[in-house]
Amino acid sequence: MGQQEKVSTSLAGAVSEGISASLAAVDAELDRRYPGDPGTRQPVHTVYVPGNVFDAGTIRSWGDQALAALDEHAPDAASFAAVLGLSDDLAEDVYGRVRAKLEREPIEDLRVDFEDGYAGRDEDQDAARAARLISEAYANGTAAPYMGIRMKCMEAAVRDRGIRTTDVFLTGLLENGGLPDGLVLTLPKVTYPEQVSAFVRLLESFEKAHGLDAGRLGFEIQIETSQAILAADGTATVARMIGAAEGRATGLHYGTFDYSACLGVSAAHQASDHPAADHAKAIMQVAAAGTGVRVSDGSTNVLPVGSTAHVHEAWRLHYGLTRRALSRAYYQGWDMHPGHIPTRYAAVFAFYREGFETAAKRLSAYANHAGGDVMDEPATAKALSSYLLRGLQCGALDTAEVDALTGMTRADVERFAAPRRGDLTATAQ
């Protein structure tokens, strides 16, 4: 070691102490508002099934219908790759993983719909049945990782019905074994933060009525109106909605068609890649960053049904929209038909397989201080590990191959993906 330099200071310790004291409220506010990503699995999609249609065989039926679509319209890896433009080195792997996923876990997140998609005549009975069937699915191992309902919104015309359906459903879950860990509630057509606050009061009342832990029930906020993005006073309403949720918000979901119609976009141009959609989702993304609230893209209403030519056209559209969303860090979207899920998984798997080797080697070099041709910072290491972890969670990547290329365990990858506040800054110093 060389000669050590003399270290001198000019300021008394009281200066640092005074600055810290002056920022104590800011430190607390940062911890409260921006806790960071929760580190839990985020599903790659949400499937909506009307409450009057949902039954015990829905999840398996969707998987079987998706497999049948592949058998009919793309019976092998080469034909599927040709439709989607997959490279030769990815074709077999992606196709095999898609088929395996459809057999093992065809749906990652299912929402029983009591809003726009609902056409039943007895909502009480359908909500109670949904609670029983979801409870049974979790008990017998046939559930999706995440399941729940979308109730009607907090607008005056349907408010009482939405409150009652929520009550019937949650009460039914408790009567049939308790609230599952994968429970998700979706509040649609939110326009004012006060509507979020009202839903929080509803969930608080339910928790108190049943002696549940405070905050046990969280929910997603669906963004389907322009006022949810920009308030009359020019502020970003969606940011205020996250605050109004008092820590219960888990996601912001973009509603493609309601939002587009709200802005006057003609039906032929209502799509998740419309400039109006990009603007809304960018605001949602910035508002949610660091809060632990995840952002989900919307859906396409072009269904892969009918002739093989039309199915292929719809598949290409859905695949392209999904890849576009992934590149913009929208890691979740909506799927409206069983025919969509082969291309959902194909897009997701290709996205992670294509970048896997580079990401793994960069993370390994960072973790081992080995350098390389890219100078990564702590925040980039977090992004690299999050990328690998998402790939592992959905089935695009295998633990063994990630371990081999990174030299890290899955626990190590998880630690880099969800550091505690201050860890990244401390590592950088």
Short mmCIF file of C-alpha atoms in Angstrom, two decimals:
data_model
loop_
_atom_site.label_atom_id
_atom_site.label_comp_id
_atom_site.label_asym_id
_atom_site.label_seq_id
_atom_site.Cartn_x
_atom_site.Cartn_y
_atom_site.Cartn_z
CA MET A 1 0.00 0.00 0.00
CA GLY A 2 1.13 3.53 -0.69
CA GLN A 3 1.44 6.33 1.76
CA GLN A 4 -1.87 7.25 3.38
CA GLU A 5 -3.08 10.79 2.86
CA LYS A 6 -3.79 13.11 5.74
CA VAL A 7 -7.57 13.62 6.06
CA SER A 8 -8.76 16.98 7.34
CA THR A 9 -12.21 18.48 7.80
CA SER A 10 -13.46 21.99 8.42
CA LEU A 11 -16.97 21.49 9.72
CA ALA A 12 -18.09 20.46 13.17
CA GLY A 13 -20.17 17.31 13.57
CA ALA A 14 -23.08 19.49 14.59
CA VAL A 15 -23.43 20.64 10.96
CA SER A 16 -24.14 17.10 9.74
CA GLU A 17 -26.44 16.48 12.68
CA GLY A 18 -28.35 19.67 11.95
CA ILE A 19 -28.78 18.81 8.28
CA SER A 20 -30.02 15.33 9.17
CA ALA A 21 -32.49 16.79 11.65
CA SER A 22 -33.80 19.20 9.04
CA LEU A 23 -34.38 16.34 6.60
CA ALA A 24 -35.92 13.89 9.07
CA ALA A 25 -39.43 14.59 7.78
CA VAL A 26 -38.28 14.14 4.18
CA ASP A 27 -36.57 10.84 5.07
CA ALA A 28 -39.78 9.59 6.64
CA GLU A 29 -41.82 10.73 3.65
CA LEU A 30 -39.49 8.92 1.24
CA ASP A 31 -39.81 5.71 3.23
CA ARG A 32 -43.59 6.02 3.34
CA ARG A 33 -44.31 7.02 -0.24
CA TYR A 34 -41.50 5.23 -2.06
CA PRO A 35 -40.77 1.88 -0.39
CA GLY A 36 -39.62 0.36 -3.67
CA ASP A 37 -40.80 -2.76 -5.46
CA PRO A 38 -42.33 -5.32 -3.09
CA GLY A 39 -40.22 -8.10 -4.61
CA THR A 40 -43.24 -10.33 -5.16
CA ARG A 41 -44.10 -12.01 -8.43
CA GLN A 42 -45.93 -9.88 -10.98
CA PRO A 43 -48.11 -11.90 -13.37
CA VAL A 44 -47.42 -11.40 -17.05
CA HIS A 45 -51.12 -10.99 -17.80
CA THR A 46 -54.62 -10.74 -16.38
CA VAL A 47 -57.45 -12.76 -17.88
CA TYR A 48 -61.02 -11.50 -17.51
CA VAL A 49 -63.90 -14.00 -17.35
CA PRO A 50 -67.53 -12.85 -16.82
CA GLY A 51 -68.93 -13.76 -13.41
CA ASN A 52 -71.86 -15.58 -14.97
CA VAL A 53 -69.51 -17.72 -17.11
CA PHE A 54 -66.68 -18.53 -14.67
CA ASP A 55 -66.72 -22.11 -13.39
CA ALA A 56 -64.40 -24.70 -11.87
CA GLY A 57 -63.03 -25.70 -15.27
CA THR A 58 -62.32 -22.22 -16.63
CA ILE A 59 -58.54 -22.21 -16.16
CA ARG A 60 -58.02 -25.67 -17.63
CA SER A 61 -60.44 -24.87 -20.44
CA TRP A 62 -58.46 -21.80 -21.44
CA GLY A 63 -55.27 -23.85 -21.51
CA ASP A 64 -56.88 -26.57 -23.60
CA GLN A 65 -58.37 -24.06 -26.05
CA ALA A 66 -54.97 -22.38 -26.42
CA LEU A 67 -53.29 -25.72 -27.09
CA ALA A 68 -55.98 -26.60 -29.62
CA ALA A 69 -55.34 -23.29 -31.39
CA LEU A 70 -51.67 -24.16 -31.66
CA ASP A 71 -52.47 -27.65 -32.93
CA GLU A 72 -54.71 -26.22 -35.63
CA HIS A 73 -52.86 -23.09 -36.70
CA ALA A 74 -49.20 -23.67 -35.72
CA PRO A 75 -48.64 -27.39 -35.02
CA ASP A 76 -44.85 -27.16 -34.74
CA ALA A 77 -42.08 -24.76 -33.81
CA ALA A 78 -41.21 -23.87 -37.37
CA SER A 79 -44.74 -22.80 -38.31
CA PHE A 80 -45.18 -20.80 -35.09
CA ALA A 81 -41.81 -19.10 -35.58
CA ALA A 82 -42.70 -18.21 -39.15
CA VAL A 83 -45.88 -16.47 -38.02
CA LEU A 84 -44.18 -14.45 -35.29
CA GLY A 85 -40.77 -13.93 -36.85
CA LEU A 86 -38.89 -15.85 -34.16
CA SER A 87 -35.23 -16.55 -34.90
CA ASP A 88 -34.13 -20.11 -35.61
CA ASP A 89 -32.18 -20.34 -32.36
CA LEU A 90 -35.27 -19.42 -30.32
CA ALA A 91 -38.00 -21.26 -32.23
CA GLU A 92 -37.85 -24.72 -30.64
CA ASP A 93 -37.16 -23.45 -27.14
CA VAL A 94 -39.94 -20.86 -27.13
CA TYR A 95 -42.49 -23.18 -28.71
CA GLY A 96 -41.70 -25.95 -26.25
CA ARG A 97 -41.92 -23.60 -23.28
CA VAL A 98 -45.23 -22.15 -24.50
CA ARG A 99 -46.81 -25.59 -24.79
CA ALA A 100 -45.45 -26.63 -21.38
CA LYS A 101 -46.77 -23.43 -19.83
CA LEU A 102 -50.24 -23.96 -21.30
CA GLU A 103 -50.35 -27.41 -19.78
CA ARG A 104 -48.86 -26.46 -16.41
CA GLU A 105 -50.07 -22.90 -15.72
CA PRO A 106 -52.19 -21.50 -18.56
CA ILE A 107 -53.34 -18.44 -16.60
CA GLU A 108 -51.20 -16.46 -14.15
CA ASP A 109 -53.87 -13.99 -13.01
CA LEU A 110 -57.65 -14.38 -13.37
CA ARG A 111 -60.29 -11.78 -12.64
CA VAL A 112 -63.91 -12.83 -12.36
CA ASP A 113 -65.68 -9.87 -13.91
CA PHE A 114 -68.77 -8.23 -12.46
CA GLU A 115 -68.39 -5.02 -14.43
CA ASP A 116 -68.40 -4.51 -18.23
CA GLY A 117 -68.18 -8.20 -19.08
CA TYR A 118 -70.92 -9.32 -16.70
CA ALA A 119 -74.29 -10.37 -18.11
CA GLY A 120 -75.72 -12.46 -15.28
CA ARG A 121 -79.16 -12.12 -13.73
CA ASP A 122 -78.30 -12.84 -10.08
CA GLU A 123 -75.11 -11.07 -9.09
CA ASP A 124 -75.32 -12.16 -5.45
CA GLN A 125 -75.41 -15.81 -6.44
CA ASP A 126 -72.64 -15.44 -9.01
CA ALA A 127 -70.39 -13.58 -6.53
CA ALA A 128 -70.98 -16.23 -3.85
CA ARG A 129 -70.26 -18.98 -6.38
CA ALA A 130 -67.07 -17.25 -7.50
CA ALA A 131 -65.88 -17.13 -3.88
CA ARG A 132 -66.59 -20.82 -3.37
CA LEU A 133 -64.94 -21.91 -6.62
CA ILE A 134 -61.84 -19.78 -6.04
CA SER A 135 -61.50 -21.13 -2.51
CA GLU A 136 -61.82 -24.69 -3.81
CA ALA A 137 -59.26 -24.03 -6.55
CA TYR A 138 -56.67 -22.82 -4.04
CA ALA A 139 -57.45 -25.78 -1.79
CA ASN A 140 -57.04 -28.40 -4.52
CA GLY A 141 -54.11 -26.82 -6.35
CA THR A 142 -55.90 -25.82 -9.56
CA ALA A 143 -55.93 -22.05 -8.93
CA ALA A 144 -53.99 -19.48 -10.88
CA PRO A 145 -51.25 -17.81 -8.81
CA TYR A 146 -53.51 -14.75 -8.56
CA MET A 147 -57.32 -14.65 -8.60
CA GLY A 148 -60.05 -12.23 -7.61
CA ILE A 149 -62.88 -10.09 -8.92
CA ARG A 150 -63.50 -6.81 -10.67
CA MET A 151 -66.52 -5.24 -9.04
CA LYS A 152 -68.57 -2.31 -10.30
CA CYS A 153 -67.11 1.13 -9.74
CA MET A 154 -67.76 3.79 -7.12
CA GLU A 155 -69.93 5.97 -9.38
CA ALA A 156 -73.40 6.71 -7.99
CA ALA A 157 -75.44 4.61 -10.42
CA VAL A 158 -73.70 1.31 -9.55
CA ARG A 159 -71.97 2.09 -6.23
CA ASP A 160 -74.29 0.11 -3.96
CA ARG A 161 -74.14 -2.89 -6.26
CA GLY A 162 -70.32 -2.78 -6.33
CA ILE A 163 -70.13 -2.54 -2.54
CA ARG A 164 -72.53 -5.45 -2.08
CA THR A 165 -70.74 -7.70 -4.57
CA THR A 166 -67.43 -7.00 -2.87
CA ASP A 167 -68.97 -7.85 0.49
CA VAL A 168 -70.63 -11.05 -0.79
CA PHE A 169 -67.41 -12.22 -2.45
CA LEU A 170 -65.07 -11.51 0.46
CA THR A 171 -67.52 -12.95 2.99
CA GLY A 172 -67.79 -16.06 0.84
CA LEU A 173 -64.02 -16.48 0.82
CA LEU A 174 -63.90 -16.31 4.61
CA GLU A 175 -66.72 -18.85 4.88
CA ASN A 176 -64.90 -21.21 2.52
CA GLY A 177 -61.49 -21.30 4.14
CA GLY A 178 -60.18 -17.73 4.34
CA LEU A 179 -58.58 -15.12 2.11
CA PRO A 180 -56.02 -16.72 -0.25
CA ASP A 181 -52.56 -15.20 -0.56
CA GLY A 182 -53.14 -14.61 -4.27
CA LEU A 183 -56.33 -12.58 -3.79
CA VAL A 184 -56.61 -9.51 -6.03
CA LEU A 185 -59.43 -6.96 -6.24
CA THR A 186 -59.79 -4.55 -9.16
CA LEU A 187 -61.63 -1.23 -8.83
CA PRO A 188 -62.65 0.05 -12.28
CA LYS A 189 -63.42 3.47 -13.77
CA VAL A 190 -61.73 5.50 -11.06
CA THR A 191 -61.87 9.22 -11.83
CA TYR A 192 -61.32 10.98 -8.48
CA PRO A 193 -58.99 10.14 -5.57
CA GLU A 194 -62.03 10.35 -3.31
CA GLN A 195 -63.39 7.21 -4.98
CA VAL A 196 -60.20 5.41 -4.01
CA SER A 197 -60.58 6.70 -0.44
CA ALA A 198 -64.15 5.42 -0.38
CA PHE A 199 -63.01 1.94 -1.41
CA VAL A 200 -60.34 2.04 1.29
CA ARG A 201 -63.07 2.80 3.85
CA LEU A 202 -65.06 -0.18 2.56
CA LEU A 203 -62.10 -2.54 2.95
CA GLU A 204 -61.29 -1.12 6.39
CA SER A 205 -64.85 -1.77 7.49
CA PHE A 206 -64.70 -5.35 6.25
CA GLU A 207 -61.39 -5.98 8.03
CA LYS A 208 -62.74 -4.60 11.30
CA ALA A 209 -65.95 -6.62 10.98
CA HIS A 210 -63.95 -9.85 10.71
CA GLY A 211 -60.96 -9.06 12.91
CA LEU A 212 -58.53 -9.09 10.00
CA ASP A 213 -55.17 -7.35 10.11
CA ALA A 214 -55.40 -3.73 9.03
CA GLY A 215 -54.27 -3.40 5.42
CA ARG A 216 -54.80 -7.09 4.62
CA LEU A 217 -56.94 -6.21 1.59
CA GLY A 218 -55.27 -4.45 -1.32
CA PHE A 219 -56.57 -3.56 -4.76
CA GLU A 220 -55.72 -2.46 -8.28
CA ILE A 221 -56.89 0.85 -9.71
CA GLN A 222 -58.14 0.80 -13.27
CA ILE A 223 -57.37 3.90 -15.31
CA GLU A 224 -60.13 4.35 -17.88
CA THR A 225 -60.89 8.08 -17.96
CA SER A 226 -58.84 11.09 -18.99
CA GLN A 227 -59.58 12.75 -15.64
CA ALA A 228 -57.73 9.89 -13.93
CA ILE A 229 -54.57 11.09 -15.67
CA LEU A 230 -55.01 14.88 -15.63
CA ALA A 231 -57.23 16.63 -13.10
CA ALA A 232 -59.10 19.87 -13.70
CA ASP A 233 -56.39 21.77 -11.80
CA GLY A 234 -53.65 20.38 -14.05
CA THR A 235 -52.22 17.89 -11.54
CA ALA A 236 -51.64 14.20 -12.18
CA THR A 237 -54.71 12.59 -10.62
CA VAL A 238 -53.21 9.11 -10.72
CA ALA A 239 -50.43 10.15 -8.36
CA ARG A 240 -53.00 11.40 -5.87
CA MET A 241 -54.92 8.13 -6.24
CA ILE A 242 -51.89 6.15 -5.12
CA GLY A 243 -51.69 8.32 -2.02
CA ALA A 244 -55.43 8.01 -1.40
CA ALA A 245 -55.07 4.21 -1.36
CA GLU A 246 -53.05 4.52 1.86
CA GLY A 247 -50.65 1.74 0.95
CA ARG A 248 -53.31 -0.65 -0.36
CA ALA A 249 -52.82 -0.02 -4.08
CA THR A 250 -51.03 -2.89 -5.80
CA GLY A 251 -51.44 -1.96 -9.44
CA LEU A 252 -52.51 0.59 -12.03
CA HIS A 253 -54.24 -1.05 -14.99
CA TYR A 254 -54.72 0.80 -18.25
CA GLY A 255 -58.17 0.34 -19.81
CA THR A 256 -57.52 0.61 -23.52
CA PHE A 257 -61.00 1.03 -24.90
CA ASP A 258 -62.76 3.07 -22.24
CA TYR A 259 -59.81 5.47 -22.07
CA SER A 260 -59.59 5.79 -25.86
CA ALA A 261 -63.32 6.40 -26.17
CA CYS A 262 -63.13 9.02 -23.42
CA LEU A 263 -60.71 10.98 -25.61
CA GLY A 264 -62.84 10.57 -28.73
CA VAL A 265 -60.52 8.12 -30.48
CA SER A 266 -62.52 6.35 -33.19
CA ALA A 267 -63.10 2.63 -32.74
CA ALA A 268 -60.79 1.65 -35.59
CA HIS A 269 -57.85 3.34 -33.89
CA GLN A 270 -58.41 2.30 -30.29
CA ALA A 271 -55.27 0.33 -29.46
CA SER A 272 -52.59 0.09 -26.79
CA ASP A 273 -49.99 1.64 -29.13
CA HIS A 274 -52.04 4.77 -29.90
CA PRO A 275 -50.23 8.00 -28.88
CA ALA A 276 -53.00 8.72 -26.35
CA ALA A 277 -52.37 5.33 -24.75
CA ASP A 278 -48.63 5.93 -24.64
CA HIS A 279 -49.17 9.27 -22.93
CA ALA A 280 -51.49 7.84 -20.28
CA LYS A 281 -49.25 4.90 -19.48
CA ALA A 282 -46.17 7.11 -19.28
CA ILE A 283 -47.91 9.25 -16.64
CA MET A 284 -49.01 6.12 -14.79
CA GLN A 285 -45.49 4.74 -14.90
CA VAL A 286 -43.89 7.89 -13.52
CA ALA A 287 -46.55 8.26 -10.81
CA ALA A 288 -46.06 4.64 -9.70
CA ALA A 289 -42.25 4.53 -9.84
CA GLY A 290 -40.77 3.62 -6.48
CA THR A 291 -44.15 3.28 -4.77
CA GLY A 292 -44.38 -0.50 -5.07
CA VAL A 293 -47.44 -0.13 -7.33
CA ARG A 294 -47.10 -2.03 -10.62
CA VAL A 295 -48.36 -0.78 -14.00
CA SER A 296 -50.25 -3.02 -16.42
CA ASP A 297 -50.91 -2.46 -20.10
CA GLY A 298 -54.37 -3.02 -21.55
CA SER A 299 -55.58 -5.45 -24.20
CA THR A 300 -56.34 -5.90 -27.87
CA ASN A 301 -59.87 -6.69 -29.01
CA VAL A 302 -58.71 -8.38 -32.22
CA LEU A 303 -59.45 -12.03 -31.50
CA PRO A 304 -57.48 -14.92 -33.04
CA VAL A 305 -60.49 -16.86 -34.30
CA GLY A 306 -61.72 -18.06 -37.68
CA SER A 307 -59.47 -18.91 -40.61
CA THR A 308 -55.80 -19.70 -40.15
CA ALA A 309 -54.91 -16.54 -42.07
CA HIS A 310 -56.93 -14.38 -39.67
CA VAL A 311 -55.58 -16.19 -36.60
CA HIS A 312 -52.03 -15.62 -37.80
CA GLU A 313 -52.75 -11.94 -38.41
CA ALA A 314 -54.21 -11.56 -34.91
CA TRP A 315 -51.29 -13.45 -33.39
CA ARG A 316 -48.77 -11.16 -35.09
CA LEU A 317 -50.62 -8.11 -33.81
CA HIS A 318 -50.84 -9.41 -30.24
CA TYR A 319 -47.22 -10.60 -30.23
CA GLY A 320 -46.00 -7.22 -31.51
CA LEU A 321 -48.04 -5.25 -28.97
CA THR A 322 -46.79 -7.44 -26.13
CA ARG A 323 -43.15 -7.12 -27.18
CA ARG A 324 -43.61 -3.36 -27.50
CA ALA A 325 -45.06 -3.17 -23.99
CA LEU A 326 -42.23 -5.25 -22.51
CA SER A 327 -39.60 -2.98 -24.02
CA ARG A 328 -41.36 -0.06 -22.31
CA ALA A 329 -41.33 -1.85 -18.94
CA TYR A 330 -45.02 -2.73 -18.93
CA TYR A 331 -44.57 -6.29 -17.77
CA GLN A 332 -48.25 -7.15 -17.51
CA GLY A 333 -51.23 -6.84 -19.86
CA TRP A 334 -54.78 -8.09 -20.34
CA ASP A 335 -55.74 -11.13 -22.39
CA MET A 336 -59.35 -11.39 -23.50
CA HIS A 337 -59.45 -14.77 -25.29
CA PRO A 338 -57.77 -18.20 -24.96
CA GLY A 339 -56.22 -17.66 -28.37
CA HIS A 340 -54.22 -14.73 -27.01
CA ILE A 341 -52.25 -16.64 -24.42
CA PRO A 342 -49.95 -18.60 -26.82
CA THR A 343 -48.64 -15.31 -28.20
CA ARG A 344 -48.56 -13.71 -24.74
CA TYR A 345 -46.19 -16.41 -23.53
CA ALA A 346 -44.26 -16.52 -26.80
CA ALA A 347 -43.58 -12.79 -26.57
CA VAL A 348 -42.65 -12.95 -22.89
CA PHE A 349 -40.40 -15.99 -23.29
CA ALA A 350 -38.64 -14.58 -26.37
CA PHE A 351 -38.08 -11.28 -24.58
CA TYR A 352 -36.27 -12.96 -21.68
CA ARG A 353 -34.49 -15.65 -23.72
CA GLU A 354 -33.04 -13.08 -26.14
CA GLY A 355 -31.42 -10.98 -23.44
CA PHE A 356 -30.69 -13.68 -20.89
CA GLU A 357 -27.03 -14.41 -21.58
CA THR A 358 -26.00 -10.75 -21.78
CA ALA A 359 -27.91 -9.82 -18.63
CA ALA A 360 -26.52 -12.75 -16.67
CA LYS A 361 -22.93 -12.00 -17.61
CA ARG A 362 -23.28 -8.30 -16.84
CA LEU A 363 -24.79 -9.04 -13.44
CA SER A 364 -22.03 -11.54 -12.69
CA ALA A 365 -19.35 -9.04 -13.69
CA TYR A 366 -20.93 -6.39 -11.48
CA ALA A 367 -21.33 -8.71 -8.48
CA ASN A 368 -17.73 -9.90 -8.78
CA HIS A 369 -16.27 -6.45 -9.61
CA ALA A 370 -14.89 -8.01 -12.77
CA GLY A 371 -15.47 -5.10 -15.11
CA GLY A 372 -16.21 -5.66 -18.80
CA ASP A 373 -17.18 -3.66 -21.85
CA VAL A 374 -20.14 -2.01 -20.07
CA MET A 375 -19.74 0.03 -16.88
CA ASP A 376 -22.82 -0.82 -14.84
CA GLU A 377 -24.03 1.13 -11.83
CA PRO A 378 -25.95 -0.22 -8.83
CA ALA A 379 -29.31 0.79 -10.30
CA THR A 380 -28.47 -1.10 -13.48
CA ALA A 381 -27.56 -4.16 -11.44
CA LYS A 382 -31.04 -3.94 -9.92
CA ALA A 383 -32.58 -3.79 -13.40
CA LEU A 384 -30.48 -6.74 -14.60
CA SER A 385 -31.43 -8.91 -11.65
CA SER A 386 -35.10 -7.90 -11.90
CA TYR A 387 -35.02 -8.95 -15.55
CA LEU A 388 -33.62 -12.37 -14.66
CA LEU A 389 -36.03 -12.81 -11.76
CA ARG A 390 -39.06 -12.01 -13.89
CA GLY A 391 -37.85 -14.53 -16.44
CA LEU A 392 -37.54 -17.17 -13.74
CA GLN A 393 -40.96 -16.45 -12.28
CA CYS A 394 -42.87 -16.85 -15.54
CA GLY A 395 -40.95 -19.90 -16.79
CA ALA A 396 -38.91 -18.24 -19.53
CA LEU A 397 -35.69 -19.09 -17.68
CA ASP A 398 -34.58 -22.02 -15.55
CA THR A 399 -32.86 -21.69 -12.18
CA ALA A 400 -29.98 -23.96 -13.21
CA GLU A 401 -29.03 -21.90 -16.26
CA VAL A 402 -29.23 -18.62 -14.35
CA ASP A 403 -27.08 -20.09 -11.58
CA ALA A 404 -24.54 -21.33 -14.14
CA LEU A 405 -24.11 -18.02 -15.96
CA THR A 406 -24.26 -15.67 -12.99
CA GLY A 407 -22.56 -17.84 -10.38
CA MET A 408 -25.34 -16.66 -8.06
CA THR A 409 -28.18 -18.41 -6.29
CA ARG A 410 -31.76 -17.34 -6.83
CA ALA A 411 -31.67 -15.75 -3.38
CA ASP A 412 -28.72 -13.63 -4.54
CA VAL A 413 -30.63 -12.53 -7.63
CA GLU A 414 -33.64 -11.65 -5.49
CA ARG A 415 -31.45 -9.62 -3.15
CA PHE A 416 -30.10 -7.53 -6.04
CA ALA A 417 -33.61 -7.16 -7.53
CA ALA A 418 -35.22 -5.73 -4.37
CA PRO A 419 -32.62 -3.85 -2.34
CA ARG A 420 -33.67 -1.95 0.73
CA ARG A 421 -33.75 1.86 0.58
CA GLY A 422 -30.22 3.20 0.68
CA ASP A 423 -28.56 -0.06 -0.39
CA LEU A 424 -27.93 1.13 -3.96
CA THR A 425 -26.53 4.46 -2.83
CA ALA A 426 -24.35 2.83 -0.19
CA THR A 427 -23.03 0.31 -2.73
CA ALA A 428 -22.13 3.09 -5.13
CA GLN A 429 -19.99 4.94 -2.60
#
